[in-house]
Each structure stands twice: as structure tokens, then as C-alpha cells.
CSV table of C-alpha atoms in Angstrom, one decimal:
chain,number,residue,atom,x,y,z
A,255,UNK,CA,11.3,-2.2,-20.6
A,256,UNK,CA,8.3,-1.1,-21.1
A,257,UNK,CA,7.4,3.0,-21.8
A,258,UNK,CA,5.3,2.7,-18.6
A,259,UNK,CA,7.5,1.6,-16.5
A,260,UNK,CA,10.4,4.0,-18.3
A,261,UNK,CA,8.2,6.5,-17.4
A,262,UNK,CA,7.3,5.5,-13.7
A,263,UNK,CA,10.9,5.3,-13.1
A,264,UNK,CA,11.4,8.9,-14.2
A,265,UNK,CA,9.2,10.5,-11.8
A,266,UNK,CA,11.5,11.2,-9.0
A,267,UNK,CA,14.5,12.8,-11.1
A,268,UNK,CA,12.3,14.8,-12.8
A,269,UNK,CA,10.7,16.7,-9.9
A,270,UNK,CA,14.5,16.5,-8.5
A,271,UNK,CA,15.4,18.5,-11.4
A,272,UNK,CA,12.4,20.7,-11.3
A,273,UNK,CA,13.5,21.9,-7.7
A,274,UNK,CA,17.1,22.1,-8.6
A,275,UNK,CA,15.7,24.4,-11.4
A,276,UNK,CA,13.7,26.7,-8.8
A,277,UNK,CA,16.4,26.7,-6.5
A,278,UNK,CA,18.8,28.0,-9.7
A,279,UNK,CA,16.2,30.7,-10.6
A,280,UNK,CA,15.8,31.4,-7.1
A,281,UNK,CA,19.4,32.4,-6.6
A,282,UNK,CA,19.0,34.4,-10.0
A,283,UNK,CA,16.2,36.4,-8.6
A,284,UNK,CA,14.1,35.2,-11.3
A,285,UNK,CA,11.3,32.6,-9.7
A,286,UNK,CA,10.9,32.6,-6.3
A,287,UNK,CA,9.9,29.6,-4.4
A,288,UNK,CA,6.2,30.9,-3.2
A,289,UNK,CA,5.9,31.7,-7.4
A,290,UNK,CA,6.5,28.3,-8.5
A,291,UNK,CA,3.9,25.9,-7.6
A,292,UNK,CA,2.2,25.5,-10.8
A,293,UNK,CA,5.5,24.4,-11.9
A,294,UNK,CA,5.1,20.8,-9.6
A,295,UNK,CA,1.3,21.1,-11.2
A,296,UNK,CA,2.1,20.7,-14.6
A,297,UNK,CA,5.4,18.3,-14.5
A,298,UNK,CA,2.5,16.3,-12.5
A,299,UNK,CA,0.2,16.3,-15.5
A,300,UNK,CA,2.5,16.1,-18.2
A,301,UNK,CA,3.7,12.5,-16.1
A,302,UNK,CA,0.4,11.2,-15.6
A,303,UNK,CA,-0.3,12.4,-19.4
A,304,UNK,CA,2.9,10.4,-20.6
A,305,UNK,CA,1.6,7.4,-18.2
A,306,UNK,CA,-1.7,7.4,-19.6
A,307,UNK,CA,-0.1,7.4,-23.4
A,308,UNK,CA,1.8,4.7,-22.9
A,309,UNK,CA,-0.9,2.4,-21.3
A,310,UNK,CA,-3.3,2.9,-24.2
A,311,UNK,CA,-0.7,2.1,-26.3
A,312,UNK,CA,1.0,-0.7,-25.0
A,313,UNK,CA,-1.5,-2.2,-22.3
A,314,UNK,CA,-0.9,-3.1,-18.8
A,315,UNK,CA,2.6,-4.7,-17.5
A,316,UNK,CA,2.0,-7.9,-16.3
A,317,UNK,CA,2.6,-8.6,-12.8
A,318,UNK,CA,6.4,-9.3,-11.3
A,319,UNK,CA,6.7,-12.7,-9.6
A,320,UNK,CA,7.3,-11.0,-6.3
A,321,UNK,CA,3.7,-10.2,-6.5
A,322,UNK,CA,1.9,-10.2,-3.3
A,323,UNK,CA,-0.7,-12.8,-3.2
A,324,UNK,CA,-4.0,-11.6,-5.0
A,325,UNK,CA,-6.5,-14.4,-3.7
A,326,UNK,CA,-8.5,-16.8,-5.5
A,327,UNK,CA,-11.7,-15.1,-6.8
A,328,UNK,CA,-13.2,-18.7,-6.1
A,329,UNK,CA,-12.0,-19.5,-2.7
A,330,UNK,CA,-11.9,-18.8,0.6
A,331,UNK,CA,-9.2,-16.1,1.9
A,332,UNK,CA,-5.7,-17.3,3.5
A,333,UNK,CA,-5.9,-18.5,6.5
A,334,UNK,CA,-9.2,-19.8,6.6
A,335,UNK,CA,-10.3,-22.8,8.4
A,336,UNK,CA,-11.1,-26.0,6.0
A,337,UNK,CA,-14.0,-26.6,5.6
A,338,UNK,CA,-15.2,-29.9,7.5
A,339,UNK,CA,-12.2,-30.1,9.2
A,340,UNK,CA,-13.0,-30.5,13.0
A,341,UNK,CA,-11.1,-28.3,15.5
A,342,UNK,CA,-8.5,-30.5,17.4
A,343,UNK,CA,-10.1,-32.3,20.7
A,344,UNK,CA,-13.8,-32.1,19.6
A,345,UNK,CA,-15.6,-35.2,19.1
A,346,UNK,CA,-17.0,-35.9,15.4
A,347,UNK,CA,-19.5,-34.6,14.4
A,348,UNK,CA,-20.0,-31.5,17.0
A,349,UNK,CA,-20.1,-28.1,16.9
A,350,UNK,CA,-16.7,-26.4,16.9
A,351,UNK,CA,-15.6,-24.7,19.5
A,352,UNK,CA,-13.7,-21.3,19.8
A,353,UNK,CA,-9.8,-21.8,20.8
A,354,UNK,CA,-9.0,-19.1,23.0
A,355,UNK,CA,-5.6,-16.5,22.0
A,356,UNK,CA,-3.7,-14.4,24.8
A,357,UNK,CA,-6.5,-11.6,24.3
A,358,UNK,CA,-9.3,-14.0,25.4
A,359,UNK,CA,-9.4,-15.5,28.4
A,360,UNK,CA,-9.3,-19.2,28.1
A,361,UNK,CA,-11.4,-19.9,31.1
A,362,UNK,CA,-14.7,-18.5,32.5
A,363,UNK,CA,-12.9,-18.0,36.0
A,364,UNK,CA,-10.9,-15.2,34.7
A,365,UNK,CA,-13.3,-13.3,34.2
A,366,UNK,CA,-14.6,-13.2,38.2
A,367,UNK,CA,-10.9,-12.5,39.1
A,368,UNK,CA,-10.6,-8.7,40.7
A,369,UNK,CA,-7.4,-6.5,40.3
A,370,UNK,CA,-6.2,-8.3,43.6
A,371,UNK,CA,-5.2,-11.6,42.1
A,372,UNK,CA,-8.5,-13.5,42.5
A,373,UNK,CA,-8.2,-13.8,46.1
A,374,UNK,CA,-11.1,-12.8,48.0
């Protein structure tokens, strides 16, 4: 494993531990809570600090296979309609038409209909 990802994984228990640690001195008398916020500031630094180390020295992780898909620079995003493919039911060589979805109405009549059913 790399130091990065040691490091990543650390995060959590460490600011875990930093409130445990105010919550100790704060029994004490020592810290109080409204006192120790620069505390969170510098455990925050000194992390992205140790992060930062261990990038420049060991490079960045390659990517885990569950990876969400990243796209291909060269082509067209997922999903996308095929290029020269004609919608289904057009004729050859026209222009394609729109398919209508449950948002759209699928025919112009709808449109006219008023809130009492269409009936006039």
C-alpha cells in the first residue's frame, strides 16, 4: 500500500483522536472546546502536508478497477446516438425525428386539451 493511500486512510482516526483529546483536556479544565479550533487547523495541514509528500515522492495511485467510467477523449459521451444510424420507423435517408418521453407530449392534440379532459 501505497504512503498515499496510508495516509488518506488515517484521516478520520486522527481527527477522532484529536477530539477525544479536547474532550480529555476539556474535562481537565485545561482546553476548552471554543479554544481549540486551530487544533482541527493544523492536524488539517500537517495531513494535506503528509499527502502532498508522498505524491511527489511516489506519484499518483493508479486507478482501482471499480473506476467509474472516465470517457473516451476521442469519442462521443455514453449514451449518444450512432452516428448514421436512422431512428426506428423513418424512411432512409430523412431527417430524424424526435421520439417523444412521458415529459413531452407525443401528439400535437395534447397540447389544445384544457384541465377538463379535452372535452369542450
Amino acid at each position: 500500500m501505497s504512503r498515499y493511500i496510508l495516509i488518506r486512510r488515517l484521516r478520520g482516526p486522527a481527527f477522532l483522536l484529536l477530539v477525544g483529546f479536547i474532550a480529555l483536556m476539556s474535562q481537565a479544565h485545561i482546553l476548552s472546546w471554543g479554544h481549540a479550533w486551530p487544533l482541527f487547523l493544523i492536524l488539517a495541514g500537517v495531513l494535506a502536508l503528509a499527502e502532498r509528500a508522498a505524491l511527489a515522492t511516489e506519484g499518483y495511485p493508479p486507478p482501482y478497477a471499480g473506476a467509474p467510467y472516465q470517457g473516451d477523449p476521442n469519442g462521443p459521451y455514453p449514451g449518444a446516438p450512432y452516428p448514421g444510424v436512422p431512428n426506428p420507423g423513418s424512411t432512409p435517408g430523412a431527417a430524424p425525428t424526435a421520439t417523444s418521453t412521458s415529459i413531452v407530449p407525443a401528439r400535437p392534440d395534447d397540447f389544445e386539451r384544457g384541465s377538463n379532459g379535452g372535452q369542450s
